[in-house]
Amino acid sequence: MKQIAAFFDIDGTIYRNSLMIEHFKKLIKYELLDVESYQEHVEEAFKLWDTRVGDYDEYLDKLVEAYVKAMEGLPVSYNDFISDQVVYLKGNRVYSYTRDQIKWHKEQGHKVIFISGSPDFLVSRMAEKWGADDFRASVYKLDEQGKQYSGEIIPMWDSKHKIKALEEFQKEYNIDLRKSYAYGDTNGDFSMLMSVGFPRAINPSRELVFKIKETPYLQEKAKIIIERKDVVYELDANIKIK
């Protein structure tokens, strides 16, 4: 018998910010990352995005570049401590809509699966915290001794890698995608949304909204969820945006 699954992105979909950003801040706080590296590579892009002049995806691209460099040579023991701190202190900072959907899917007996571009050492902790059945994340490789991060990664933040992960889960758990759900907020989640019968865009980026509006399947099937303060709005693809 085929199973129904719910595939969730994390950053901006479940979590109200970015786990990687929170981890990045902790690296700076504990002086494991030179603050000048952040200022040189990331700060300007953040200011442009924060003032709604720049692009969020561009900001994240610069952040990822600096972040990967910062992880090289970081001892695993230090990172375990920081990762525990991030999820312990920030792991409940989630959207009420997706929190409730996770609960609902579990009550229905659906498989709850996280597919996130955030690091595996953060996503694994969030999966455990929220009771996910399985997960995929960006893999940050260790050195030959297994004691430090090598600076090499296997990414999971783009559409190409996410659809591959979803297809692997489909085979592993015998999932009926036509009856399954996907939740995401950026272009990286587009392939997941296209693959299921019930796609949900959560506080989507401008780029994702445009892709939904220009894609006939998502025009018909997708729901756009906007959570603002204590109100959740459910919209279809016919919304007007400026």
Coordinates of C-alpha atoms in Angstrom, one line a residue:
M1 CA 0.0 0.0 0.0
K2 CA 1.3 3.4 -1.0
Q3 CA 2.0 6.0 1.7
I4 CA 1.2 9.8 1.8
A5 CA 4.1 12.1 2.6
A6 CA 4.5 15.8 3.5
F7 CA 7.8 17.3 2.3
F8 CA 8.9 20.4 4.2
D9 CA 11.7 22.9 3.5
I10 CA 12.9 24.4 6.8
D11 CA 14.3 27.9 6.4
G12 CA 11.5 30.4 5.8
T13 CA 9.0 27.6 5.6
I14 CA 9.0 26.0 9.1
Y15 CA 11.7 28.2 10.8
R16 CA 11.0 31.9 10.6
N17 CA 14.5 32.8 9.6
S18 CA 17.5 30.7 8.5
L19 CA 19.2 28.1 10.7
M20 CA 22.4 28.8 8.9
I21 CA 22.2 32.5 9.7
E22 CA 21.7 31.7 13.4
H23 CA 24.6 29.3 13.3
F24 CA 26.7 31.9 11.5
K25 CA 26.0 34.4 14.2
K26 CA 27.0 31.9 16.9
L27 CA 30.3 31.3 15.1
I28 CA 31.0 35.0 15.3
K29 CA 29.8 35.3 19.0
Y30 CA 32.2 32.5 20.1
E31 CA 35.0 34.0 18.0
L32 CA 35.3 31.0 15.7
L33 CA 34.8 33.2 12.7
D34 CA 36.5 36.5 11.9
V35 CA 33.8 39.2 11.9
E36 CA 35.6 41.0 9.1
S37 CA 34.8 38.0 6.9
Y38 CA 31.1 38.6 7.5
Q39 CA 31.4 42.4 7.0
E40 CA 33.4 41.9 3.8
H41 CA 31.2 39.3 2.1
V42 CA 27.8 39.5 3.6
E43 CA 26.9 42.7 5.4
E44 CA 26.3 44.9 2.4
A45 CA 24.0 42.3 0.7
F46 CA 22.1 41.9 4.0
K47 CA 21.6 45.7 4.3
L48 CA 20.3 45.9 0.7
W49 CA 17.9 43.0 1.3
D50 CA 16.8 44.3 4.8
T51 CA 15.9 47.7 3.3
R52 CA 14.0 45.8 0.4
V53 CA 16.4 47.1 -2.2
G54 CA 18.4 43.9 -2.8
D55 CA 17.5 40.3 -3.6
Y56 CA 17.1 37.7 -0.8
D57 CA 18.6 34.9 -2.9
E58 CA 21.7 37.0 -3.6
Y59 CA 22.1 37.7 0.1
L60 CA 21.9 34.0 0.8
D61 CA 24.4 33.2 -1.9
K62 CA 26.9 35.5 -0.4
L63 CA 26.2 34.1 3.1
V64 CA 26.7 30.5 1.9
E65 CA 30.0 31.4 0.3
A66 CA 31.3 33.0 3.5
Y67 CA 29.8 30.3 5.7
V68 CA 31.4 27.4 3.8
K69 CA 34.8 29.0 4.1
A70 CA 34.2 29.6 7.8
M71 CA 33.4 25.9 8.4
E72 CA 36.7 24.7 7.0
G73 CA 38.9 23.5 9.9
L74 CA 36.2 23.9 12.5
P75 CA 36.5 21.1 15.1
V76 CA 33.4 18.8 15.2
S77 CA 33.2 19.1 19.0
Y78 CA 33.0 22.9 18.9
N79 CA 30.3 22.7 16.2
D80 CA 28.2 20.1 18.1
F81 CA 28.1 22.6 21.0
I82 CA 27.1 25.5 18.8
S83 CA 24.5 23.5 16.9
D84 CA 22.9 22.3 20.1
Q85 CA 22.7 25.9 21.2
V86 CA 21.1 27.1 18.0
V87 CA 18.3 24.5 18.1
Y88 CA 17.8 24.7 21.8
L89 CA 17.5 28.5 21.8
K90 CA 15.9 29.1 18.4
G91 CA 14.2 25.8 17.4
N92 CA 10.8 26.9 18.5
R93 CA 10.8 30.1 16.5
V94 CA 8.6 28.6 13.8
Y95 CA 5.5 29.6 11.8
S96 CA 2.3 28.5 13.5
Y97 CA 0.8 27.3 10.2
T98 CA 3.6 24.8 9.3
R99 CA 3.9 23.8 13.0
D100 CA 0.2 22.9 13.0
Q101 CA 0.5 21.2 9.6
I102 CA 3.3 19.0 10.9
K103 CA 1.1 18.0 13.8
W104 CA -1.8 17.3 11.4
H105 CA 0.2 15.2 9.0
K106 CA 1.5 13.1 11.9
E107 CA -2.0 12.6 13.2
Q108 CA -3.1 11.4 9.7
G109 CA -0.3 8.9 9.7
H110 CA 1.6 10.7 6.8
K111 CA 5.4 10.5 6.5
V112 CA 6.9 13.9 7.6
I113 CA 10.1 14.5 5.7
F114 CA 12.4 17.6 5.8
I115 CA 14.4 18.5 2.7
S116 CA 16.5 21.5 3.5
G117 CA 19.5 23.4 2.2
S118 CA 20.7 24.0 5.7
P119 CA 23.6 22.0 7.1
D120 CA 23.0 18.3 8.0
F121 CA 24.1 18.9 11.6
L122 CA 21.3 21.5 12.1
V123 CA 18.6 19.8 10.1
S124 CA 19.1 16.5 11.9
R125 CA 18.5 18.3 15.2
M126 CA 15.4 20.0 13.9
A127 CA 14.1 16.7 12.5
E128 CA 14.5 15.1 15.9
K129 CA 12.9 18.1 17.7
W130 CA 9.8 18.2 15.5
G131 CA 9.5 14.4 15.0
A132 CA 10.2 14.1 11.3
D133 CA 10.4 10.6 10.0
D134 CA 13.4 11.4 7.7
F135 CA 15.4 14.3 6.3
R136 CA 17.9 15.4 3.6
A137 CA 20.2 18.4 4.0
S138 CA 23.4 19.9 2.7
V139 CA 26.2 17.5 3.8
Y140 CA 29.3 19.2 5.3
K141 CA 32.1 16.7 4.9
L142 CA 34.7 15.9 7.6
D143 CA 38.5 15.4 7.2
E144 CA 40.0 11.9 7.1
Q145 CA 40.3 11.8 10.9
G146 CA 36.6 12.8 11.3
K147 CA 37.5 15.6 13.7
Q148 CA 37.3 18.7 11.6
Y149 CA 35.2 20.0 8.7
S150 CA 37.0 19.8 5.4
G151 CA 35.3 22.7 3.6
E152 CA 33.7 20.3 1.1
I153 CA 29.9 20.2 0.9
I154 CA 27.2 18.3 -1.0
P155 CA 24.5 21.0 -1.5
M156 CA 20.8 20.5 -1.0
W157 CA 19.5 24.1 -1.5
D158 CA 18.6 24.0 -5.2
S159 CA 15.7 22.5 -7.1
K160 CA 17.9 19.9 -8.8
H161 CA 19.1 18.3 -5.6
K162 CA 15.8 18.6 -3.8
I163 CA 13.9 16.7 -6.6
K164 CA 16.5 14.0 -6.5
A165 CA 16.1 13.6 -2.7
L166 CA 12.3 13.6 -3.1
E167 CA 12.5 10.8 -5.7
E168 CA 14.7 8.7 -3.5
F169 CA 12.2 9.1 -0.7
Q170 CA 9.4 8.1 -3.0
K171 CA 11.1 4.8 -3.8
E172 CA 12.2 4.1 -0.3
Y173 CA 8.8 4.7 1.4
N174 CA 6.6 3.8 -1.6
I175 CA 5.0 7.3 -1.6
D176 CA 2.0 8.3 -3.7
L177 CA 3.1 11.8 -4.8
R178 CA -0.4 12.6 -6.2
K179 CA -1.8 12.4 -2.7
S180 CA 1.2 14.0 -1.0
Y181 CA 2.1 17.5 0.1
A182 CA 5.1 19.9 -0.3
Y183 CA 5.8 23.1 1.6
G184 CA 8.4 25.6 0.5
D185 CA 9.2 29.3 0.1
T186 CA 11.8 29.9 -2.6
N187 CA 12.8 28.9 -6.1
G188 CA 14.8 26.0 -4.6
D189 CA 11.6 24.4 -3.6
F190 CA 9.9 24.7 -7.0
S191 CA 10.6 21.1 -8.1
M192 CA 9.1 19.8 -4.8
L193 CA 6.0 21.8 -5.4
M194 CA 5.7 20.6 -8.9
S195 CA 6.0 16.9 -7.8
V196 CA 3.0 16.6 -5.5
G197 CA -0.8 16.9 -5.6
F198 CA -1.0 19.5 -2.8
P199 CA 1.7 22.2 -3.2
R200 CA 1.9 24.9 -0.6
A201 CA 4.0 28.1 -0.9
I202 CA 4.7 29.5 2.6
N203 CA 5.4 33.3 2.6
P204 CA 7.0 32.8 -0.8
S205 CA 9.7 35.0 -2.3
R206 CA 8.7 37.2 -5.2
E207 CA 10.6 34.9 -7.6
L208 CA 8.6 31.9 -6.5
V209 CA 5.3 33.7 -6.8
F210 CA 6.0 34.6 -10.4
K211 CA 7.0 31.0 -11.2
I212 CA 3.8 29.8 -9.6
K213 CA 1.7 32.3 -11.7
E214 CA 3.4 31.3 -14.9
T215 CA 3.2 27.6 -14.4
P216 CA -0.3 26.1 -15.3
Y217 CA 0.0 23.2 -13.0
L218 CA 0.8 25.4 -10.0
Q219 CA -1.7 28.0 -11.0
E220 CA -4.4 25.3 -10.6
K221 CA -3.0 23.4 -7.6
A222 CA -0.9 25.7 -5.4
K223 CA -2.0 27.5 -2.3
I224 CA -0.1 30.5 -1.2
I225 CA 0.0 30.8 2.6
I226 CA 0.9 34.2 4.2
E227 CA 1.4 34.3 7.9
R228 CA 1.5 37.9 9.2
K229 CA 1.4 38.6 13.0
D230 CA -1.4 36.3 14.3
V231 CA -3.3 35.9 11.0
V232 CA -2.8 33.2 8.4
Y233 CA -4.1 34.0 4.8
E234 CA -4.7 31.3 2.2
L235 CA -4.6 32.6 -1.3
D236 CA -4.6 31.2 -4.8
A237 CA -2.3 32.0 -7.7
N238 CA -4.6 34.8 -9.0
I239 CA -3.3 37.2 -6.4
K240 CA -1.9 40.5 -7.7
I241 CA 1.6 41.4 -6.7
K242 CA 3.6 44.6 -7.3

